[in-house]
Short mmCIF file of C-alpha atoms and ligand atoms in Angstrom, two decimals:
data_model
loop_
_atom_site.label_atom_id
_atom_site.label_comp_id
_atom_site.label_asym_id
_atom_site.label_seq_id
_atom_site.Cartn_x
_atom_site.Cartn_y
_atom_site.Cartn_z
CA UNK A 357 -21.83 6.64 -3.76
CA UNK A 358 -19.45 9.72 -3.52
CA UNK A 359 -19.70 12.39 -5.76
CA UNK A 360 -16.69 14.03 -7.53
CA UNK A 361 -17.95 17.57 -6.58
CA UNK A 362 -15.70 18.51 -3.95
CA UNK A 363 -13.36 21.04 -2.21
CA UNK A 364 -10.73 20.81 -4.88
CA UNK A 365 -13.42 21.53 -7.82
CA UNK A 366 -14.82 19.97 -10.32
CA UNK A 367 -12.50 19.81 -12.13
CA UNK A 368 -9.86 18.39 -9.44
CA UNK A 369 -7.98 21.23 -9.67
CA UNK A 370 -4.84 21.15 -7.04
CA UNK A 371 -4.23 22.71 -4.63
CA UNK A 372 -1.25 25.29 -5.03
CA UNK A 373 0.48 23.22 -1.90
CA UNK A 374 -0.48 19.84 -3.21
CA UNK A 375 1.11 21.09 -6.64
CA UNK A 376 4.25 22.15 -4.64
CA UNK A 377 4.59 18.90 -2.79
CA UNK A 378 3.86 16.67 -5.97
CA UNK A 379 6.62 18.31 -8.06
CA UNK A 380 9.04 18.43 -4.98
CA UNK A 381 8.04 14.67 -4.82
CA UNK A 382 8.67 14.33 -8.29
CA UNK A 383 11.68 16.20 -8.62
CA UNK A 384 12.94 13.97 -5.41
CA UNK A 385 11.85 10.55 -6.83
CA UNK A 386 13.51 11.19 -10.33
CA UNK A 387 16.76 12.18 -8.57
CA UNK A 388 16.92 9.51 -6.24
CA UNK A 389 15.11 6.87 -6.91
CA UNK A 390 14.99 6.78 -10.54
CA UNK A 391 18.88 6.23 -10.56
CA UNK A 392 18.95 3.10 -8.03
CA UNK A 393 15.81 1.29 -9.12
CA UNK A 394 16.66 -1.19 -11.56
CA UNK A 395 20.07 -2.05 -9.40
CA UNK A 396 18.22 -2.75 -6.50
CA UNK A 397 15.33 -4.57 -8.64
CA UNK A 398 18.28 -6.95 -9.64
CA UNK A 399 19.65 -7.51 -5.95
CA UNK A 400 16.01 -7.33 -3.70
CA UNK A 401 18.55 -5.09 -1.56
CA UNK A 402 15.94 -3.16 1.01
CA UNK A 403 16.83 0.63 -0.32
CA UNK A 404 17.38 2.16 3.29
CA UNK A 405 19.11 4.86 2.18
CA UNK A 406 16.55 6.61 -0.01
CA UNK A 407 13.92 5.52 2.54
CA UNK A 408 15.56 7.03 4.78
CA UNK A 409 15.47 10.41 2.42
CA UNK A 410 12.23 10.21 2.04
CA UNK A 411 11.52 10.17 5.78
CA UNK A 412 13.46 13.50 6.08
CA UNK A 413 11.14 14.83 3.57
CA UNK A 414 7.77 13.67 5.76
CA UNK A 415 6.77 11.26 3.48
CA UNK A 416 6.75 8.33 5.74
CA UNK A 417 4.03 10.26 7.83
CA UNK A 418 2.26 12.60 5.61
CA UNK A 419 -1.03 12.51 7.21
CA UNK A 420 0.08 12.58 10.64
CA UNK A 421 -0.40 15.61 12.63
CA UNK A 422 3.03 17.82 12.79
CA UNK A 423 2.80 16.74 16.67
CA UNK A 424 3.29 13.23 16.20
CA UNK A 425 6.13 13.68 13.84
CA UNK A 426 4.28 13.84 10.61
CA UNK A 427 4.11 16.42 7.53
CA UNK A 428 0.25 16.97 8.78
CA UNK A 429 -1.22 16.78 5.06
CA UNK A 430 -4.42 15.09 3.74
CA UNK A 431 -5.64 12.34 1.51
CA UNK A 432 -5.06 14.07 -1.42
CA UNK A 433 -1.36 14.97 -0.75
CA UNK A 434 -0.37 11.79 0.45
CA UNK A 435 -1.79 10.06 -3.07
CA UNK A 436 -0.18 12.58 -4.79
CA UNK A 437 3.09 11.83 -3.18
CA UNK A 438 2.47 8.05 -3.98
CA UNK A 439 1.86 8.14 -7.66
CA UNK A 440 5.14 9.93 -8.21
CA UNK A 441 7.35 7.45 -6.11
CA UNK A 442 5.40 4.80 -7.16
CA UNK A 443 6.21 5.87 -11.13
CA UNK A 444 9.89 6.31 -10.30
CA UNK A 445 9.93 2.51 -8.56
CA UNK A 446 7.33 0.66 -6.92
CA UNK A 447 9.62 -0.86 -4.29
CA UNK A 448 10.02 2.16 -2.77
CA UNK A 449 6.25 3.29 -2.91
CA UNK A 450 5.37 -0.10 -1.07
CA UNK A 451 7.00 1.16 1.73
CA UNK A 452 5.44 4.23 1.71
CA UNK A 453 2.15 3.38 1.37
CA UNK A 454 2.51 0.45 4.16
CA UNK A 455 4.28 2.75 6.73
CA UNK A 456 1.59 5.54 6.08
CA UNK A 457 -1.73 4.07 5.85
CA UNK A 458 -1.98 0.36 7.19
CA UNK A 459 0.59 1.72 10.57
CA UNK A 460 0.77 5.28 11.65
CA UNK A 461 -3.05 5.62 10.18
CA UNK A 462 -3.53 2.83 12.85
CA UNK A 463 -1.75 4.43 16.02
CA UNK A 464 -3.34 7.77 14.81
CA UNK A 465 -7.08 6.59 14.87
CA UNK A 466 -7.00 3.61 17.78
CA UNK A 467 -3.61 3.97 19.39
CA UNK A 468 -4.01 5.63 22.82
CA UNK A 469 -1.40 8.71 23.42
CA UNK A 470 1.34 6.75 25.24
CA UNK A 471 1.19 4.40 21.76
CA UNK A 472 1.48 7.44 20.06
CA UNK A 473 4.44 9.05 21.26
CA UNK A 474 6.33 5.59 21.68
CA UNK A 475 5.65 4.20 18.35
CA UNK A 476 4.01 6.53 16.43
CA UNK A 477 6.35 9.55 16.52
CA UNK A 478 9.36 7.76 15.31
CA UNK A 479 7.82 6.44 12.29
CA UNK A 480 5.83 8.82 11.02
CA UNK A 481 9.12 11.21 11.16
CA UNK A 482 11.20 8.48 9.47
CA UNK A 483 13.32 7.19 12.00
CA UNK A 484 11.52 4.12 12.15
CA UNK A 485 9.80 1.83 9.64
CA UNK A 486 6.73 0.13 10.73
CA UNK A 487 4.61 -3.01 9.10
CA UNK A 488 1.51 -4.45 9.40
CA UNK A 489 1.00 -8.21 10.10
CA UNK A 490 -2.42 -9.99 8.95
CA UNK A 491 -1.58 -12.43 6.87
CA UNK A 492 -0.70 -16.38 7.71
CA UNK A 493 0.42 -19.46 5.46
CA UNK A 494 -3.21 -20.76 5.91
CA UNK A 495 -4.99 -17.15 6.08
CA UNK A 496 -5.24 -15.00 3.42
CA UNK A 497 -8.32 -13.76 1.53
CA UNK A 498 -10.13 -15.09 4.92
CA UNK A 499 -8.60 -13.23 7.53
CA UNK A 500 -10.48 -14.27 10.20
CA UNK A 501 -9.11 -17.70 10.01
CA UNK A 502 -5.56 -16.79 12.04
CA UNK A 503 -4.20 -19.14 13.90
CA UNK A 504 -1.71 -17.21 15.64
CA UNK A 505 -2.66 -16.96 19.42
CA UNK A 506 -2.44 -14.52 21.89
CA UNK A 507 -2.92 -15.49 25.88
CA UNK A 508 -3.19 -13.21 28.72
CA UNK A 509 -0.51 -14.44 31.54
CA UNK A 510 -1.50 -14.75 35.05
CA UNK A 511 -0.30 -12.13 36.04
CA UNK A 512 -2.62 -9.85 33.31
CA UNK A 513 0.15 -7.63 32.33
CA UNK A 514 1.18 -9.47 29.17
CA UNK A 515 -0.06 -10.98 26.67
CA UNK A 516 2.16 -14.16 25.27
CA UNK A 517 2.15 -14.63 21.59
CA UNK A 518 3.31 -17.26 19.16
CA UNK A 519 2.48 -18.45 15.80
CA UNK A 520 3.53 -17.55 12.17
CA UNK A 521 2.58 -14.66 9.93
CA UNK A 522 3.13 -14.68 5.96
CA UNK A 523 4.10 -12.02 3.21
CA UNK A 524 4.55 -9.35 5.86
CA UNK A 525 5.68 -6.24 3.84
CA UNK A 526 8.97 -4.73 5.25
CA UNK A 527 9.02 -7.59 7.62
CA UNK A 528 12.73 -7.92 7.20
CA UNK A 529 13.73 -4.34 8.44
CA UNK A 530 10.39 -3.60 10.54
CA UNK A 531 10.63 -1.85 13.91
CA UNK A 532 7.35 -1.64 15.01
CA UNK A 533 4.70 -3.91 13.87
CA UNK A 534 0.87 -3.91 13.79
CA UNK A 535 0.22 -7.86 14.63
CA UNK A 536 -3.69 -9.22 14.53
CA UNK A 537 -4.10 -12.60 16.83
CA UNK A 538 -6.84 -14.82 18.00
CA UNK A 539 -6.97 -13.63 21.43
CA UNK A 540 -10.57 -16.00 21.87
CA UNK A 541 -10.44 -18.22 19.36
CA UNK A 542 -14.34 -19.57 19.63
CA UNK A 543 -15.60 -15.96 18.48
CA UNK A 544 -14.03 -16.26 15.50
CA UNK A 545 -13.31 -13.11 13.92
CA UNK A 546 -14.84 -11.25 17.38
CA UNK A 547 -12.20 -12.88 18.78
CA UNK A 548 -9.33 -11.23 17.17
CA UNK A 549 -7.07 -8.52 18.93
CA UNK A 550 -4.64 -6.24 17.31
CA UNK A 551 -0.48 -5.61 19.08
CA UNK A 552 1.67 -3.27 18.57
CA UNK A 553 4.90 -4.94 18.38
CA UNK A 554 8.11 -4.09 19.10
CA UNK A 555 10.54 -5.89 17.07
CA UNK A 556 13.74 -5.26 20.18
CA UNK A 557 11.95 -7.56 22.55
CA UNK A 558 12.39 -11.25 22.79
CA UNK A 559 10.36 -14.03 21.04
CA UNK A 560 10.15 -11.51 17.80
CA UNK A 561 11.62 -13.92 15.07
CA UNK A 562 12.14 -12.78 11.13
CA UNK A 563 11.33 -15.77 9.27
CA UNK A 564 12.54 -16.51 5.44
CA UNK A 565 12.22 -14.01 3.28
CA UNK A 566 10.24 -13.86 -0.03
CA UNK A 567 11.96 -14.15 -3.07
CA UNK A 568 9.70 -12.12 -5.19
CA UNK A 569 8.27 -11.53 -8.98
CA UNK A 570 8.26 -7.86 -8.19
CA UNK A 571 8.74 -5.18 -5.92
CA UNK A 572 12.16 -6.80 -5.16
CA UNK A 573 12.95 -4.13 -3.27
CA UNK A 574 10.34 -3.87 -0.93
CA UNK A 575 11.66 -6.52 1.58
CA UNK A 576 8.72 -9.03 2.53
CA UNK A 577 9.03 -12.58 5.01
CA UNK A 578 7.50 -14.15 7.67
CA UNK A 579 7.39 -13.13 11.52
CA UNK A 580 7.67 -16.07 13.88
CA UNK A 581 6.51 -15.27 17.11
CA UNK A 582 7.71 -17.49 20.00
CA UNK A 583 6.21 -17.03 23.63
CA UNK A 584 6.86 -13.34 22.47
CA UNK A 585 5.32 -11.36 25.41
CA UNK A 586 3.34 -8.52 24.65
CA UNK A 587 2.45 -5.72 27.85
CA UNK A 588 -1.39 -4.83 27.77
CA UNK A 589 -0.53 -1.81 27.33
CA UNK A 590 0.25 -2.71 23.64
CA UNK A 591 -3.33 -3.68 22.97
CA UNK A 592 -4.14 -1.18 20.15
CA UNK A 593 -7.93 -0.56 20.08
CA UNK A 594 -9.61 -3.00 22.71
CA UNK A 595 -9.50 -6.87 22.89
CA UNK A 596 -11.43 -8.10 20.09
CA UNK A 597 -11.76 -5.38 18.13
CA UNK A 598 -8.62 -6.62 16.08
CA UNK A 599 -10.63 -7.57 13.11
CA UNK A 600 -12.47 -4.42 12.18
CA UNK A 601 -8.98 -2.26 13.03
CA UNK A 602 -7.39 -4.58 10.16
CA UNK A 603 -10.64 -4.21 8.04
CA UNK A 604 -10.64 -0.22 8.90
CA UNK A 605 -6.74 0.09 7.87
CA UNK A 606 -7.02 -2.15 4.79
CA UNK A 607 -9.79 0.63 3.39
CA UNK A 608 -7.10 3.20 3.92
CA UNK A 609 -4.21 1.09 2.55
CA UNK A 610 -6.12 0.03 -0.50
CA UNK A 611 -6.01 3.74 -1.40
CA UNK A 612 -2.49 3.98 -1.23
CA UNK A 613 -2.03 0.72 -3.37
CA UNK A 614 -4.47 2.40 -6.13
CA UNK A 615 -2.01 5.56 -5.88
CA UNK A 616 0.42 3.20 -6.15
CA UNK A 617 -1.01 1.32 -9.68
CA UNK A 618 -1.52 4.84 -11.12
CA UNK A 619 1.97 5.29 -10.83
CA UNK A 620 3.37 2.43 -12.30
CA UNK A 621 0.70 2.90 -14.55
CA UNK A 622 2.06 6.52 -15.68
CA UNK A 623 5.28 5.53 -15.95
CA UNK A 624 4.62 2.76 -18.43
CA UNK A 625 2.53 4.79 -20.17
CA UNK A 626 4.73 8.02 -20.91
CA UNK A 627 7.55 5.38 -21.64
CA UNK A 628 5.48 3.76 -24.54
CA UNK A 629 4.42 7.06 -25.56
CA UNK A 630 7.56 8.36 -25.87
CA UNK A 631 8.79 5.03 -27.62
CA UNK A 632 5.80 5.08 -30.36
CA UNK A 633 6.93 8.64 -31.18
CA UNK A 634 10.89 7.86 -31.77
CA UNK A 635 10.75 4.24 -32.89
CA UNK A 636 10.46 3.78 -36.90
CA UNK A 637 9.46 0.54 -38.74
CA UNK A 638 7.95 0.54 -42.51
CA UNK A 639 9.48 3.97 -42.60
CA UNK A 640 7.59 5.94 -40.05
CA UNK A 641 7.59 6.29 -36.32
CA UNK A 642 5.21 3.05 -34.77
CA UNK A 643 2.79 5.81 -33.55
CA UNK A 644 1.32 6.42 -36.60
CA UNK A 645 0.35 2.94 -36.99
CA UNK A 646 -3.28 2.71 -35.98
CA UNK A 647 -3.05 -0.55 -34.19
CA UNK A 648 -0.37 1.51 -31.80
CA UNK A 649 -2.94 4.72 -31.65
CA UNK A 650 -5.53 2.31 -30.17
CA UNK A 651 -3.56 1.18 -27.68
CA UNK A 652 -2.49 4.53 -26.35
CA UNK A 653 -6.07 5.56 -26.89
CA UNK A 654 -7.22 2.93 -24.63
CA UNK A 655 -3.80 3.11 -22.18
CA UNK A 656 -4.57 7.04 -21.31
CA UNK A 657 -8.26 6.21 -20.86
CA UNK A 658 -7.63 3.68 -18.50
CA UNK A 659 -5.28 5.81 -16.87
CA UNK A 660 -6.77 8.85 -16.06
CA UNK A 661 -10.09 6.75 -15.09
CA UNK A 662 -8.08 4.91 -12.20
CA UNK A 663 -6.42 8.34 -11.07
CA UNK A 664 -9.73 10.00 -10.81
CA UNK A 665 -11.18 6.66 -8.88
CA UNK A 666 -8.33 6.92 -6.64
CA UNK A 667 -9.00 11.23 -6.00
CA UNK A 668 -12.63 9.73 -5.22
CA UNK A 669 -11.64 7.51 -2.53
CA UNK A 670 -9.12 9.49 -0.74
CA UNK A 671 -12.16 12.61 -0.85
CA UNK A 672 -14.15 9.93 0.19
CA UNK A 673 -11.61 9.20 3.49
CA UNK A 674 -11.13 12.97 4.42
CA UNK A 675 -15.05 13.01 4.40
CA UNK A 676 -15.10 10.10 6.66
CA UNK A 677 -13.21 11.84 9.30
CA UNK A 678 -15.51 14.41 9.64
CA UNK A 679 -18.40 11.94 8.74
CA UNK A 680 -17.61 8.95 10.57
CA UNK A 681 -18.86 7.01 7.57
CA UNK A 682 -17.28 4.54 6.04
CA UNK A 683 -15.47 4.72 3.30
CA UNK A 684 -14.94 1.19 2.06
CA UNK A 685 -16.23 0.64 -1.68
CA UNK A 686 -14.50 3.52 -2.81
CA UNK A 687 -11.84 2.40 -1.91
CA UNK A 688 -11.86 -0.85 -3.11
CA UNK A 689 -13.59 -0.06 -6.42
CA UNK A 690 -10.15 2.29 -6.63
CA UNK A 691 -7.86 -0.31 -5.89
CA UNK A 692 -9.86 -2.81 -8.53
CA UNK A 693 -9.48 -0.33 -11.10
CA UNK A 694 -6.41 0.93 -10.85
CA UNK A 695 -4.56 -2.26 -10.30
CA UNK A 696 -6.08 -4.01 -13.10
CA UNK A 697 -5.54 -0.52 -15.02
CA UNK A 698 -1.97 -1.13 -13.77
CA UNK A 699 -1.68 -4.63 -15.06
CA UNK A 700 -3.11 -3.75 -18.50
CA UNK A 701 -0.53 -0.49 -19.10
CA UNK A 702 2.68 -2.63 -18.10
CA UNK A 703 1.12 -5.61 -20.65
CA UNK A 704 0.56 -3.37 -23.40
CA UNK A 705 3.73 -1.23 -22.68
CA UNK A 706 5.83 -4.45 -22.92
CA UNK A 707 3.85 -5.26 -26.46
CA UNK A 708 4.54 -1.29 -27.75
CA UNK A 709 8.38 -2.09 -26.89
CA UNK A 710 8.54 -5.16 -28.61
CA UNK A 711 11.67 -7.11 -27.76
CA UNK A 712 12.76 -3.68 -25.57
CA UNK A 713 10.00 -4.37 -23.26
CA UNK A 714 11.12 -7.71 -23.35
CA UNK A 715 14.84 -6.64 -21.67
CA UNK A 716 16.00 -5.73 -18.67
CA UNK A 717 17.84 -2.55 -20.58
CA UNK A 718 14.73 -0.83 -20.26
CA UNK A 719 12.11 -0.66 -17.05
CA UNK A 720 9.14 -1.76 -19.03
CA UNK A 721 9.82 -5.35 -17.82
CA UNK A 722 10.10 -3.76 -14.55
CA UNK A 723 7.18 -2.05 -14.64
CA UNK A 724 5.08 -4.99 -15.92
CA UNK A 725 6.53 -7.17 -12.73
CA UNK A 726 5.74 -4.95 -10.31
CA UNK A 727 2.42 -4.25 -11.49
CA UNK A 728 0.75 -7.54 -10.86
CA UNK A 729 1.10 -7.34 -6.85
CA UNK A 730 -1.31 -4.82 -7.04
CA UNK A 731 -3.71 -7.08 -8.01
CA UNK A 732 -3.03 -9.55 -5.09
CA UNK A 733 -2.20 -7.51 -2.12
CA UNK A 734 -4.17 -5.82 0.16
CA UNK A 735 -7.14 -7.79 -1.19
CA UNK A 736 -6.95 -9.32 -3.88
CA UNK A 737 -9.42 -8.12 -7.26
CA UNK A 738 -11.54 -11.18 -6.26
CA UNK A 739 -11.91 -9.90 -2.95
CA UNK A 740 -12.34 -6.10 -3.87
CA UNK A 741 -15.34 -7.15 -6.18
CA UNK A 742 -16.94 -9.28 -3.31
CA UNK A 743 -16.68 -5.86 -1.11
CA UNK A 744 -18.17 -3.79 -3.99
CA UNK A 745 -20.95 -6.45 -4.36
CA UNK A 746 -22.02 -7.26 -0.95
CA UNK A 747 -22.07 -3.32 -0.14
CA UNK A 748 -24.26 -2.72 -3.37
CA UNK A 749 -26.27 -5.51 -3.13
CA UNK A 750 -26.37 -5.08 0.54
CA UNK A 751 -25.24 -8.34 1.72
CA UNK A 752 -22.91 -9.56 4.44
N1 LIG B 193 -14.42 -1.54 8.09
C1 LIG B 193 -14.94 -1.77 9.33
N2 LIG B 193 -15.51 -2.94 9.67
C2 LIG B 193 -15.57 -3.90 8.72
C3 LIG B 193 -15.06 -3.72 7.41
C4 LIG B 193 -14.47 -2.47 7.12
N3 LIG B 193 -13.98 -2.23 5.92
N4 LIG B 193 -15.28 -4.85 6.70
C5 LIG B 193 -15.90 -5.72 7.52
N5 LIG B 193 -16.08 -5.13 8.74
C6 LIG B 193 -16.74 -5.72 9.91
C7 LIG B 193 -18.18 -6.11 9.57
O1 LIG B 193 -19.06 -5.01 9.74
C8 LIG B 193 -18.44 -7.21 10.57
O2 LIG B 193 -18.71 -6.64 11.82
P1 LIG B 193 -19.89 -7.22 12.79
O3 LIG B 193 -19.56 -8.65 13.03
O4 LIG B 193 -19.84 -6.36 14.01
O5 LIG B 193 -21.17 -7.06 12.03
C9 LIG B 193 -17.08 -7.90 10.69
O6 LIG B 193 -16.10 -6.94 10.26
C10 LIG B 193 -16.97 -9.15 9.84
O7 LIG B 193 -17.24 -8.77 8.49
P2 LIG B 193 -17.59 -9.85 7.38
O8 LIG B 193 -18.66 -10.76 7.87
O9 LIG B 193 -17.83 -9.12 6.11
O10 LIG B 193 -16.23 -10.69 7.33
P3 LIG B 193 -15.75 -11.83 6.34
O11 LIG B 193 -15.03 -12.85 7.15
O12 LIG B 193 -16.86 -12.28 5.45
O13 LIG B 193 -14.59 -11.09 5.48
C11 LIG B 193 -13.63 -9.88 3.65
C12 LIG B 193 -14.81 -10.05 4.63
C13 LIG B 193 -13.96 -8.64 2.86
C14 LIG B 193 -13.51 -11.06 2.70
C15 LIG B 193 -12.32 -9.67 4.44
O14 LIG B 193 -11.92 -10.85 5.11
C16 LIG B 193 -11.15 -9.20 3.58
O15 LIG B 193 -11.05 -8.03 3.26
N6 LIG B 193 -10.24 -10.14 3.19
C17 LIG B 193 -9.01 -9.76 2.51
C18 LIG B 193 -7.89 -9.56 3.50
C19 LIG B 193 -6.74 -8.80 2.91
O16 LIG B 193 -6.91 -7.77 2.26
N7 LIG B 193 -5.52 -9.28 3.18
C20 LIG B 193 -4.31 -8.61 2.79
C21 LIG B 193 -3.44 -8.42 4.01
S1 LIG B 193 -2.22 -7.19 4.03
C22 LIG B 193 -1.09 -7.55 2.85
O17 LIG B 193 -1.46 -7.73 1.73
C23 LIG B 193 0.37 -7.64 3.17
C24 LIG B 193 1.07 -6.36 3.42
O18 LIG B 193 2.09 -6.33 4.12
C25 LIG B 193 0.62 -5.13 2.78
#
C-alpha cells in the first residue's frame, strides 16, 4: 500500500510549477473549452480545433521527455492538467487522457527509438492524435479473448491483420493506433502481440461510429482491419508480450480517467454549490435547508477523497519508474473511487438543480452524462474491484 508521505508533503502541497501549469490549464480550458462544450455535446462534432490548442500547449504529451516532443512533466502535472479540462468538458479530457497515457506512455516505455521518433514525436507534440485499440464486439472485460488475428507473411517482414475492434476512443480521427491481436491464438492471452498502426496504409478501415450517452465529443467507432499489413518493425514490445503492454498501459490510463472523474466531479460540485447559495424557496436560499447541507457535506467529502486517491496513484507511478514496481491497485482503487465519486456528484447535482439539472440550459445534465463512462471504461468498477481483490487477497 502507498503511503501519502511524499515529495510534495504531507500535506500535497504543489509544486510552484504544477500551480503555474494548473491555472494556465485552467485559465485555457475556461476560455476555450468552456465556450464550445455544450455545442459540440449537442452535435458529437470531434472538437479538432481546441485539440489542436491544447497540443500547442504540450498537453497531448505532458509526460514525454522534451526530446520526443513532449512538455517533459510528471504524474502529478499531467493529473493536474486533466482535472481542469476534464471540469471544463469531458470530451475533450478523453482525448487527453487516451493520447497521453494508454499511447505515447506506450511508445515511451516499449517502443524502440525508430517507433519513437516516427510515431511518438508527432503525437506527443500535438500534430497527431493517437488511440489505443483493445476492445472487440465479443471482448471486453476479458481481454484476452480477441479474436482479431495477426499472421506473419512468408516473407517475415509483415505481419497481416484483420478482424474488428469495438469502442475505440478517437477511432474516427486516429493517426496512429496501439492495436493488441492474437498473434498465437492457442496461448491464449501469451499469445497476444501489440502494433503500432498507421492509419495511411491500406486495409485500415473506420467502422460505424458510436452514437453515445456522453462524451459526445470524444469521437469513438470501430476499426476494421482487412489483410491490413503491418512491417515487423511495428511490433511494439516483443511478440506476445501484447497482453501485459495493454495491462501495463491500462494502470496508467486508469489514472488519467480518475483525474478525469475528479473533474467532472468539481465542476458539478461548485455548480450546485453555487446554485444552493442563490436559489430561494420557502423564503431563503436552498442551502440553508439541511437536507441540501447534507448533500454538499457528503458531495465535498467524496470529492476531495477521490482527488487525494488519484495524487496517490500517480505518486505511486512516478515511484514505479524508479522502482520498477507495479503500480496497479492504486490505480484502480483511484479509478473505482473517483468514478463512482463522479457518478454520485452529477446525480446529486442534477437533484440540487431540480428541474435546472433536468435541462439542457444548464451543464448539470451534461455533467451527469458524461460521468457514467467513467464507470465503464478502462475497466469497468466490476473489474477494478476484482483487481483490488485478487491483489489483496493475493489471488490470480
Ligand atoms: N500489469 C502487468 N501485467 C499484468 C497486469 C498489469 N496490470 N495485470 C495482469 N498482468 C499479467 C499477469 O501477471 C499475468 O501474467 P503471467 O501469465 O506472466 O503470470 C497475465 O497478465 C494474465 O493476468 P490474469 O491472469 O490476471 O488475466 P485475466 O485474463 O484474469 O484478466 C483482468 C485480468 C484484470 C480481468 C483484465 O483482463 C482486465 O483488466 N480487463 C479489463 C480490460 C479493460 O480495461 N478494457 C478496457 C479497454 S480500453 C477502453 O476502454 C477504450 C478506450 O478507447 C479508452
Amino acid at each position: 500500500m502507498q503511503t501519502l508521505t511524499n515529495e510534495l508533503g504531507p500535506s500535497l502541497d504543489l509544486s510552484e510549477e504544477h500551480v503555474m501549469l494548473r491555472d494556465a490549464v485552467r485559465d485555457f480550458a475556461q476560455r476555450e473549452i468552456v465556450p464550445v462544450a455544450a455545442e459540440f455535446d449537442e452535435s458529437g462534432d470531434f472538437p479538432l480545433e481546441t485539440v489542436r490548442k491544447m497540443g500547442e500547449m504540450g498537453l497531448m504529451g505532458i509526460e514525454i521527455p522534451e526530446e520526443y516532443g513532449g512538455a517533459g512533466m510528471d504524474t502529478i502535472a499531467y493529473v493536474l492538467a486533466m482535472i481542469e479540462i476534464a471540469k471544463a468538458d469531458a470530451s475533450h479530457s478523453t482525448v487527453v487522457s487516451v493520447n497521453n497515457s494508454l499511447v505515447n506512455h506506450g511508445l515511451l516505455k516499449f517502443g524502440t527509438e525508430a517507433q519513437r521518433q516516427q510515431f511518438l514525436v508527432p503525437l506527443a507534440s500535438g500534430e497527431k492524435i493517437g488511440a489505443y485499440s483493445l476492445t472487440e464486439p465479443m471482448s471486453g472485460s476479458d481481454a484476452g479473448t480477441m479474436r482479431t488475428r495477426a499472421e506473419l507473411n512468408d516473407a517475415g517482414t509483415h505481419y497481416i491483420i484483420n478482424g474488428v475492434k469495438s469502442w475505440v476512443t478517437s477511432g474516427p480521427v486516429a493517426d496512429t493506433v496501439i492495436l493488441f491481436t492474437m498473434t498465437e491464438p492457442e496461448k491464449r492471452h501469451k499469445g497476444i502481440t501489440a502494433f503500432v498502426v498507421d492509419a495511411e496504409l491500406p486495409g485500415f478501415i473506420r467502422g460505424k461510429k458510436e452514437p453515445k450517452l456522453g462524451i459526445r465529443a470524444s469521437a469513438t467507432s470501430e476499426l476494421i482491419f482487412e489483410d491490413y499489413a503491418c512491417p515487423v518493425e511495428h511490433i511494439l514490445g516483443e511478440p506476445g508480450l501484447g497482453f501485459k503492454i495493454a495491462m501495463t498501459l491500462l494502470d496508467a490510463g486508469r489514472i488519467g480517467i480518475a483525474a478525469q472523474s475528479v473533474g467532472i466531479a468539481e465542476a458539478a460540485y461548485e455548480a450546485s454549490l453555487a446554485y444552493a447559495r442563490e436559489r430561494e424557496a420557502f423564503g431563503q436560499p436552498i442551502g440553508g435547508f439541511q437536507l441540501i447541507q447534507g448533500k454538499i457535506a457528503d458531495m465535498k467529502t467524496r470529492l476531495e477523497a477521490a482527488r487525494l486517491l488519484t495524487y496517490n496513484a500517480a505518486l505511486a507511478k512516478m515511484r514505479s519508474a524508479e522502482t520498477g514496481e507495479r503500480y496497479t491497485t492504486a490505480a484502480s482503487m483511484a479509478k473505482l473511487f473517483a468514478s463512482e465519486t463522479a457518478m454520485f456528484i452529477t446525480h446529486q447535482a442534477v437533484q440540487i438543480h431540480g428541474g435546472m439539472g433536468y435541462s439542457k440550459e444548464m451543464p448539470v445534465e451534461r455533467y451527469f452524462r458524461d460521468a457514467k463512462i467513467t464507470e465503464i471504461y478502462e475497466g469497468t468498477s466490476e473489474i477494478q474491484r476484482v483487481v483490488i481483490a485478487r491483489s489483496e487477497l493475493d489471488l490470480r
